[in-house]
Short mmCIF file of C-alpha atoms in Angstrom, two decimals:
data_model
loop_
_atom_site.label_atom_id
_atom_site.label_comp_id
_atom_site.label_asym_id
_atom_site.label_seq_id
_atom_site.Cartn_x
_atom_site.Cartn_y
_atom_site.Cartn_z
CA MET H 531 18.05 -48.33 77.99
CA ASN H 532 16.79 -44.79 77.57
CA THR H 533 13.64 -44.27 75.57
CA VAL H 534 14.34 -42.29 72.41
CA THR H 535 11.51 -39.92 71.55
CA CYS H 536 10.82 -37.61 68.66
CA ASP H 537 8.24 -34.83 68.72
CA LEU H 538 7.28 -33.25 65.41
CA THR H 539 4.52 -30.95 64.32
CA VAL H 540 3.26 -31.78 60.84
CA SER H 541 0.57 -30.41 58.57
CA LEU H 542 -2.35 -32.67 57.70
CA ASP H 543 -0.64 -33.34 54.39
CA GLY H 544 2.52 -34.45 56.18
CA TYR H 545 4.86 -31.47 55.90
CA VAL H 546 7.08 -30.24 58.74
CA ALA H 547 7.80 -27.02 56.86
CA GLY H 548 6.20 -25.23 53.94
CA PRO H 549 7.67 -24.62 50.49
CA ASN H 550 10.52 -22.15 49.86
CA GLN H 551 12.39 -22.20 53.17
CA THR H 552 14.74 -19.22 53.49
CA PRO H 553 16.85 -17.77 56.32
CA GLU H 554 14.11 -15.14 56.77
CA GLU H 555 11.31 -17.71 56.67
CA PRO H 556 12.97 -20.87 58.05
CA LEU H 557 9.67 -22.77 58.20
CA GLY H 558 8.79 -21.92 54.60
CA GLU H 559 5.58 -20.37 53.27
CA GLY H 560 2.76 -20.92 55.72
CA GLY H 561 4.97 -22.97 58.00
CA GLU H 562 4.53 -20.64 60.98
CA GLU H 563 0.90 -21.78 61.12
CA LEU H 564 2.08 -25.23 62.16
CA HIS H 565 2.94 -24.02 65.63
CA ARG H 566 -0.14 -21.93 66.44
CA TRP H 567 -1.20 -24.60 68.94
CA MET H 568 1.87 -23.94 71.10
CA PHE H 569 1.52 -20.20 71.17
CA GLU H 570 -2.24 -19.72 71.14
CA GLU H 571 -3.27 -22.62 73.36
CA PRO H 572 -0.40 -23.13 75.79
CA GLU H 573 -2.65 -24.29 78.61
CA ALA H 574 -4.77 -26.73 76.63
CA ASN H 575 -1.58 -28.24 75.21
CA ALA H 576 0.57 -28.00 78.33
CA GLU H 577 1.20 -31.71 78.57
CA ALA H 578 2.34 -31.99 74.96
CA VAL H 579 4.67 -29.02 75.35
CA LYS H 580 6.08 -30.46 78.56
CA GLY H 581 6.79 -33.75 76.75
CA ILE H 582 8.91 -31.93 74.20
CA LEU H 583 11.22 -30.42 76.80
CA GLU H 584 11.67 -32.99 79.56
CA SER H 585 14.50 -35.08 78.16
CA GLY H 586 17.93 -35.69 79.62
CA ALA H 587 19.68 -35.10 76.30
CA TYR H 588 18.78 -33.87 72.82
CA ILE H 589 20.04 -34.59 69.33
CA MET H 590 19.45 -32.16 66.49
CA GLY H 591 20.50 -31.70 62.89
CA ARG H 592 22.76 -28.87 61.84
CA ASN H 593 19.94 -27.11 59.97
CA MET H 594 17.92 -26.90 63.14
CA PHE H 595 20.87 -25.33 64.92
CA ALA H 596 22.08 -23.11 62.12
CA GLY H 597 19.14 -22.67 59.76
CA PRO H 598 18.26 -24.14 56.39
CA GLY H 599 20.73 -23.67 53.59
CA ALA H 600 23.29 -22.08 55.90
CA GLY H 601 26.90 -22.64 54.90
CA PRO H 602 29.49 -23.37 57.55
CA TRP H 603 28.19 -21.27 60.39
CA ALA H 604 29.92 -18.24 61.69
CA PRO H 605 32.16 -19.35 64.58
CA ASP H 606 30.22 -17.12 66.93
CA TRP H 607 26.74 -18.47 65.99
CA ARG H 608 25.01 -19.44 69.23
CA GLY H 609 21.73 -20.93 67.92
CA TRP H 610 18.25 -19.45 67.67
CA TRP H 611 17.29 -19.61 71.30
CA GLY H 612 19.05 -16.70 72.98
CA GLU H 613 21.45 -17.09 75.89
CA GLU H 614 19.18 -19.46 77.84
CA PRO H 615 17.86 -22.12 75.42
CA PRO H 616 14.80 -24.10 76.57
CA TYR H 617 16.60 -27.46 76.66
CA HIS H 618 18.39 -27.19 80.02
CA ALA H 619 20.38 -30.31 79.09
CA PRO H 620 23.16 -31.36 76.71
CA VAL H 621 22.26 -30.99 73.03
CA PHE H 622 24.23 -32.99 70.45
CA VAL H 623 24.29 -31.21 67.10
CA LEU H 624 25.09 -33.32 64.02
CA THR H 625 27.49 -31.45 61.79
CA HIS H 626 30.34 -31.71 59.33
CA HIS H 627 31.97 -28.67 60.91
CA PRO H 628 33.22 -29.62 64.37
CA ARG H 629 33.79 -26.93 66.97
CA PRO H 630 34.25 -26.85 70.74
CA PRO H 631 31.24 -27.31 73.01
CA LEU H 632 29.18 -24.19 73.57
CA LYS H 633 27.97 -23.73 77.13
CA MET H 634 24.83 -21.62 77.46
CA GLU H 635 22.93 -20.47 80.52
CA GLY H 636 20.46 -22.69 82.36
CA GLY H 637 22.16 -26.03 81.77
CA THR H 638 22.15 -26.23 77.97
CA THR H 639 25.45 -27.12 76.35
CA PHE H 640 25.68 -27.64 72.59
CA HIS H 641 28.09 -30.42 71.63
CA PHE H 642 29.05 -30.76 67.97
CA VAL H 643 29.26 -34.30 66.64
CA ALA H 644 30.97 -34.89 63.31
CA ASP H 645 31.15 -38.71 63.32
CA GLY H 646 27.55 -39.72 62.68
CA ILE H 647 24.23 -40.53 64.29
CA GLU H 648 25.37 -43.62 66.20
CA SER H 649 28.07 -41.56 67.88
CA ALA H 650 25.58 -38.81 68.71
CA LEU H 651 23.27 -41.44 70.17
CA ALA H 652 26.03 -42.98 72.29
CA GLN H 653 27.05 -39.58 73.64
CA ALA H 654 23.43 -38.69 74.35
CA ARG H 655 22.96 -41.98 76.25
CA ASN H 656 25.98 -41.17 78.38
CA ALA H 657 24.62 -37.74 79.12
CA ALA H 658 20.95 -38.59 79.70
CA GLY H 659 21.27 -40.89 82.68
CA ASP H 660 17.87 -42.51 83.27
CA ARG H 661 15.98 -39.89 81.32
CA ASN H 662 14.67 -39.90 77.76
CA ILE H 663 16.71 -38.86 74.76
CA ALA H 664 14.86 -36.63 72.31
CA VAL H 665 15.57 -36.31 68.62
CA ALA H 666 14.63 -32.66 68.32
CA GLY H 667 14.58 -32.33 64.51
CA GLY H 668 14.59 -31.17 61.87
CA ALA H 669 12.70 -33.42 59.52
CA GLU H 670 15.71 -34.88 57.75
CA THR H 671 17.38 -35.82 61.02
CA ALA H 672 14.14 -37.28 62.39
CA ALA H 673 13.67 -39.35 59.21
CA GLN H 674 17.25 -40.57 59.45
CA PHE H 675 16.73 -41.79 63.03
CA LEU H 676 13.33 -43.31 62.17
CA SER H 677 14.81 -45.19 59.21
CA ALA H 678 17.63 -46.47 61.38
CA GLY H 679 15.10 -47.90 63.86
CA ILE H 680 16.41 -45.78 66.72
CA ILE H 681 13.23 -43.97 67.71
CA ASP H 682 11.01 -45.70 70.29
CA GLU H 683 8.22 -43.16 70.46
CA LEU H 684 7.13 -40.82 67.70
CA ARG H 685 4.84 -38.04 68.92
CA LEU H 686 3.10 -36.33 66.07
CA HIS H 687 1.32 -33.05 66.54
CA ILE H 688 -0.93 -32.74 63.50
CA ALA H 689 -1.88 -29.17 62.66
CA PRO H 690 -5.14 -28.89 60.68
CA ILE H 691 -3.56 -27.08 57.75
CA ILE H 692 -2.63 -28.02 54.20
CA LEU H 693 0.82 -26.74 53.23
CA GLY H 694 0.75 -28.21 49.73
CA GLY H 695 4.53 -28.55 49.48
CA GLY H 696 7.75 -28.40 51.47
CA ALA H 697 9.67 -30.91 53.54
CA ARG H 698 7.82 -34.14 54.21
CA LEU H 699 8.69 -36.22 57.26
CA LEU H 700 7.73 -39.71 56.20
CA ASP H 701 8.82 -39.89 52.56
CA GLY H 702 11.45 -42.56 52.18
CA VAL H 703 11.56 -43.73 55.80
CA GLY H 704 10.60 -47.24 54.69
CA LYS H 705 8.23 -49.56 56.50
CA LEU H 706 7.84 -48.83 60.19
CA LYS H 707 5.79 -50.77 62.71
CA LEU H 708 3.74 -48.17 64.50
CA GLU H 709 1.11 -48.40 67.17
CA PRO H 710 -0.88 -45.40 68.37
CA THR H 711 -0.92 -45.42 72.17
CA GLU H 712 -2.56 -42.09 72.93
CA THR H 713 -4.67 -39.59 71.03
CA ARG H 714 -5.94 -36.22 72.15
CA GLY H 715 -6.34 -32.77 70.76
CA THR H 716 -7.81 -29.30 70.55
CA GLY H 717 -9.19 -27.15 67.74
CA LEU H 718 -5.65 -26.36 66.58
CA VAL H 719 -3.87 -29.69 66.87
CA THR H 720 -4.22 -33.44 67.23
CA HIS H 721 -1.58 -35.18 69.32
CA ILE H 722 -0.86 -38.84 68.55
CA ARG H 723 1.80 -40.88 70.33
CA TYR H 724 3.13 -43.86 68.37
CA ARG H 725 5.16 -46.71 69.74
CA VAL H 726 7.68 -47.63 67.06
CA THR H 727 8.95 -51.21 66.99
CA ARG H 728 11.57 -52.80 64.85
CA MET G 234 -29.04 -27.84 53.91
CA ASN G 235 -27.76 -31.34 54.28
CA THR G 236 -24.33 -31.85 55.78
CA VAL G 237 -21.92 -33.34 53.27
CA THR G 238 -19.51 -35.78 54.88
CA CYS G 239 -16.55 -37.73 53.62
CA ASP G 240 -14.99 -40.69 55.45
CA LEU G 241 -11.61 -41.88 54.30
CA THR G 242 -9.02 -44.22 55.73
CA VAL G 243 -5.48 -43.02 55.07
CA SER G 244 -2.04 -44.28 55.96
CA LEU G 245 0.12 -42.15 58.24
CA ASP G 246 1.92 -40.91 55.13
CA GLY G 247 -1.38 -39.83 53.58
CA TYR G 248 -2.18 -42.56 51.07
CA VAL G 249 -5.67 -43.99 50.55
CA ALA G 250 -4.26 -46.88 48.52
CA GLY G 251 -0.82 -48.38 48.08
CA PRO G 252 1.32 -48.41 44.95
CA ASN G 253 0.47 -50.54 41.90
CA GLN G 254 -3.31 -50.81 42.08
CA THR G 255 -4.64 -53.62 39.89
CA PRO G 256 -8.04 -55.25 39.41
CA GLU G 257 -6.77 -58.11 41.59
CA GLU G 258 -5.35 -55.77 44.23
CA PRO G 259 -7.61 -52.72 44.01
CA LEU G 260 -6.09 -51.10 47.10
CA GLY G 261 -2.54 -51.54 45.82
CA GLU G 262 0.41 -53.13 47.60
CA GLY G 263 -0.15 -53.13 51.34
CA GLY G 264 -3.42 -51.23 50.96
CA GLU G 265 -5.52 -53.95 52.59
CA GLU G 266 -3.74 -53.12 55.86
CA LEU G 267 -5.49 -49.75 55.88
CA HIS G 268 -8.78 -51.36 56.83
CA ARG G 269 -7.65 -53.74 59.57
CA TRP G 270 -9.37 -51.53 62.14
CA MET G 271 -12.79 -52.22 60.60
CA PHE G 272 -12.40 -55.96 60.43
CA GLU G 273 -10.30 -56.71 63.50
CA GLU G 274 -11.80 -54.21 65.92
CA PRO G 275 -15.44 -53.81 64.86
CA GLU G 276 -16.67 -53.21 68.40
CA ALA G 277 -14.05 -50.68 69.46
CA ASN G 278 -14.69 -48.78 66.23
CA ALA G 279 -18.45 -49.27 66.05
CA GLU G 280 -19.25 -45.58 66.14
CA ALA G 281 -16.86 -44.73 63.31
CA VAL G 282 -18.22 -47.55 61.16
CA LYS G 283 -21.78 -46.46 61.87
CA GLY G 284 -20.91 -42.91 60.76
CA ILE G 285 -19.75 -44.21 57.39
CA LEU G 286 -23.08 -45.88 56.62
CA GLU G 287 -25.81 -43.68 58.05
CA SER G 288 -26.31 -41.20 55.22
CA GLY G 289 -29.45 -40.53 53.20
CA ALA G 290 -27.58 -40.54 49.89
CA TYR G 291 -24.07 -41.36 48.65
CA ILE G 292 -21.87 -40.11 45.85
CA MET G 293 -19.02 -42.18 44.50
CA GLY G 294 -16.53 -42.08 41.65
CA ARG G 295 -16.69 -44.58 38.83
CA ASN G 296 -13.47 -46.29 39.95
CA MET G 297 -15.01 -47.06 43.30
CA PHE G 298 -17.99 -48.62 41.57
CA ALA G 299 -16.15 -50.36 38.76
CA GLY G 300 -12.56 -50.74 39.92
CA PRO G 301 -9.34 -48.89 39.08
CA GLY G 302 -8.32 -48.78 35.45
CA ALA G 303 -11.52 -50.47 34.32
CA GLY G 304 -12.67 -49.50 30.84
CA PRO G 305 -16.34 -48.88 30.18
CA TRP G 306 -17.88 -51.44 32.50
CA ALA G 307 -19.70 -54.47 31.31
CA PRO G 308 -23.40 -53.58 31.09
CA ASP G 309 -24.20 -56.24 33.67
CA TRP G 310 -21.63 -55.06 36.26
CA ARG G 311 -23.46 -54.67 39.57
CA GLY G 312 -20.70 -53.27 41.82
CA TRP G 313 -18.49 -54.98 44.41
CA TRP G 314 -21.02 -55.37 47.16
CA GLY G 315 -23.19 -58.32 46.14
CA GLU G 316 -26.96 -58.14 45.76
CA GLU G 317 -27.52 -56.22 49.00
CA PRO G 318 -24.96 -53.40 49.21
CA PRO G 319 -24.40 -51.82 52.63
CA TYR G 320 -25.68 -48.35 51.63
CA HIS G 321 -29.46 -48.94 51.88
CA ALA G 322 -29.96 -45.59 50.13
CA PRO G 323 -29.54 -44.03 46.69
CA VAL G 324 -25.93 -43.97 45.45
CA PHE G 325 -24.98 -41.51 42.70
CA VAL G 326 -22.08 -42.83 40.63
CA LEU G 327 -20.07 -40.29 38.63
CA THR G 328 -19.39 -41.64 35.17
CA HIS G 329 -18.88 -40.84 31.53
CA HIS G 330 -20.87 -43.93 30.57
CA PRO G 331 -24.51 -43.34 31.51
CA ARG G 332 -26.82 -46.31 32.04
CA PRO G 333 -30.23 -46.83 33.62
CA PRO G 334 -30.53 -46.92 37.41
CA LEU G 335 -29.67 -50.23 39.01
CA LYS G 336 -31.97 -51.23 41.85
CA MET G 337 -30.41 -53.61 44.38
CA GLU G 338 -31.87 -55.31 47.43
CA GLY G 339 -32.23 -53.53 50.77
CA GLY G 340 -32.89 -50.03 49.48
CA THR G 341 -29.69 -49.33 47.52
CA THR G 342 -30.18 -47.98 44.00
CA PHE G 343 -27.19 -46.96 41.89
CA HIS G 344 -27.88 -43.90 39.75
CA PHE G 345 -25.35 -43.03 37.05
CA VAL G 346 -24.58 -39.33 36.66
CA ALA G 347 -22.77 -38.17 33.54
CA ASP G 348 -23.12 -34.40 33.90
CA GLY G 349 -20.70 -33.60 36.71
CA ILE G 350 -20.32 -33.25 40.46
CA GLU G 351 -22.77 -30.37 40.94
CA SER G 352 -25.50 -32.42 39.26
CA ALA G 353 -24.66 -35.43 41.41
CA LEU G 354 -24.82 -33.21 44.50
CA ALA G 355 -28.21 -31.75 43.51
CA GLN G 356 -29.63 -35.20 42.92
CA ALA G 357 -28.21 -36.46 46.21
CA ARG G 358 -29.79 -33.50 48.04
CA ASN G 359 -33.15 -34.35 46.52
CA ALA G 360 -32.79 -37.94 47.59
CA ALA G 361 -31.34 -37.46 51.08
CA GLY G 362 -34.19 -35.55 52.70
CA ASP G 363 -32.96 -34.27 56.08
CA ARG G 364 -30.12 -36.75 56.30
CA ASN G 365 -26.42 -36.38 55.51
CA ILE G 366 -24.93 -36.85 52.08
CA ALA G 367 -21.72 -38.87 52.03
CA VAL G 368 -18.98 -38.66 49.45
CA ALA G 369 -17.98 -42.30 49.59
CA GLY G 370 -14.74 -42.15 47.56
CA GLY G 371 -12.42 -42.94 45.99
CA ALA G 372 -9.58 -40.54 46.65
CA GLU G 373 -9.85 -38.65 43.39
CA THR G 374 -13.54 -38.01 43.85
CA ALA G 375 -13.05 -36.99 47.48
CA ALA G 376 -10.28 -34.58 46.47
CA GLN G 377 -12.50 -33.11 43.75
CA PHE G 378 -15.29 -32.42 46.25
CA LEU G 379 -12.85 -31.07 48.84
CA SER G 380 -11.29 -28.70 46.30
CA ALA G 381 -14.74 -27.52 45.26
CA GLY G 382 -15.55 -26.62 48.88
CA ILE G 383 -18.51 -28.99 49.00
CA ILE G 384 -17.50 -31.15 51.95
CA ASP G 385 -18.58 -29.93 55.40
CA GLU G 386 -17.05 -32.68 57.50
CA LEU G 387 -13.98 -34.71 56.64
CA ARG G 388 -13.58 -37.78 58.83
CA LEU G 389 -10.11 -39.23 58.57
CA HIS G 390 -9.31 -42.67 59.87
CA ILE G 391 -5.53 -42.74 60.11
CA ALA G 392 -4.03 -46.22 59.99
CA PRO G 393 -0.59 -46.48 61.64
CA ILE G 394 1.13 -47.76 58.54
CA ILE G 395 3.54 -46.29 55.99
CA LEU G 396 2.58 -47.19 52.41
CA GLY G 397 5.44 -45.26 50.83
CA GLY G 398 3.60 -44.63 47.56
CA GLY G 399 0.20 -44.81 45.89
CA ALA G 400 -2.76 -42.45 45.71
CA ARG G 401 -2.56 -39.48 48.06
CA LEU G 402 -5.72 -37.77 49.22
CA LEU G 403 -4.57 -34.25 49.91
CA ASP G 404 -2.13 -33.52 47.10
CA GLY G 405 -3.42 -30.64 45.05
CA VAL G 406 -6.60 -29.95 47.02
CA GLY G 407 -5.41 -26.40 47.69
CA LYS G 408 -5.80 -24.52 50.95
CA LEU G 409 -8.63 -25.75 53.14
CA LYS G 410 -9.79 -24.33 56.45
CA LEU G 411 -9.99 -27.28 58.77
CA GLU G 412 -10.82 -27.58 62.42
CA PRO G 413 -10.56 -30.85 64.32
CA THR G 414 -13.73 -31.35 66.36
CA GLU G 415 -13.24 -34.86 67.70
CA THR G 416 -10.33 -37.23 68.14
CA ARG G 417 -10.34 -40.80 69.33
CA GLY G 418 -8.67 -44.06 68.49
CA THR G 419 -7.49 -47.56 69.14
CA GLY G 420 -4.23 -49.43 68.56
CA LEU G 421 -5.10 -49.81 64.86
CA VAL G 422 -6.54 -46.42 63.94
CA THR G 423 -6.92 -42.79 64.94
CA HIS G 424 -10.22 -41.14 64.06
CA ILE G 425 -10.23 -37.37 63.54
CA ARG G 426 -13.30 -35.39 62.51
CA TYR G 427 -12.59 -32.09 60.75
CA ARG G 428 -15.06 -29.31 60.14
CA VAL G 429 -14.22 -27.85 56.74
CA THR G 430 -15.12 -24.22 56.11
CA ARG G 431 -14.89 -22.16 52.98
#
């Protein structure tokens, strides 16, 4: 069976986005700071970044594809990532608004799944071959997969900031059995890999 | 100036104690699990444990000395640690109920400070000489010192458990400037040292 991974950057107080998310500020107030480690220290964090983008298939929530608070998206919305998204693999987008697959450059195709997370998982397994499946976010989708016991490895990237409000990853996920298997970091982030068992 | 440190064990969802703290279960439901790393892996975590107990003076909140929800303590209450507490140094207990100093075996003396955190800090500085001062807890006291910008080094010991409720360390502490300076861990805990700047 494919390993199901989930990479998320969180603040030290557990938020994946700051308060007051808007279309202009999709990560909320202060939320951009979460990702400084990726942009300011790409070399020191190369392995962590590589881990985020080496899967054979991805699953993401509709907010991650279309933005927080967006209504039914415009039929020509093609995601946030330009014409060549960084996934280079099939991406299964959970949605209540089905539409035909959207083939981008470089191997990324967005497939829209309207019949639930188990269906998205089954389709991702078919697509991934021997490779990992990544739950790419956002927080609500990650929490849903964690609660359902589907995620095998949770990789937290803890940014040393306090957001003080926003969307929290772990509220309401219930008891999980977690074991840290690897810890490393820089001045802008601490990476912890957790094995999640049922 | 002495370095002011604060060691705290937190769950992955940020709680220093579980829900429903009682005199019988002072760490709340599931809270005992937080400290498995100390008791089950003393050798692997020897350095972290040493860091908790090497200071020249300690400051603690009254709940840590007397227990959560305790009223004015019985005048003969001598703390939780038996006749030879592990501090081997002066301990300044924040309280609204002053009482004479309590000299224990092995170098620990509890001093009761009724005039606030700055006074406790000044007295701890006098007592500590060149050594560190440790804010020993509980969560409320640690948060108060963090908010006041007094803590120089926050050492978090993150237990891989989800408590789902209880007392959270970082709620309401405001913005802090944190920089991780060291990260290590075992299968039961991840240790992160943060330099806190003002």
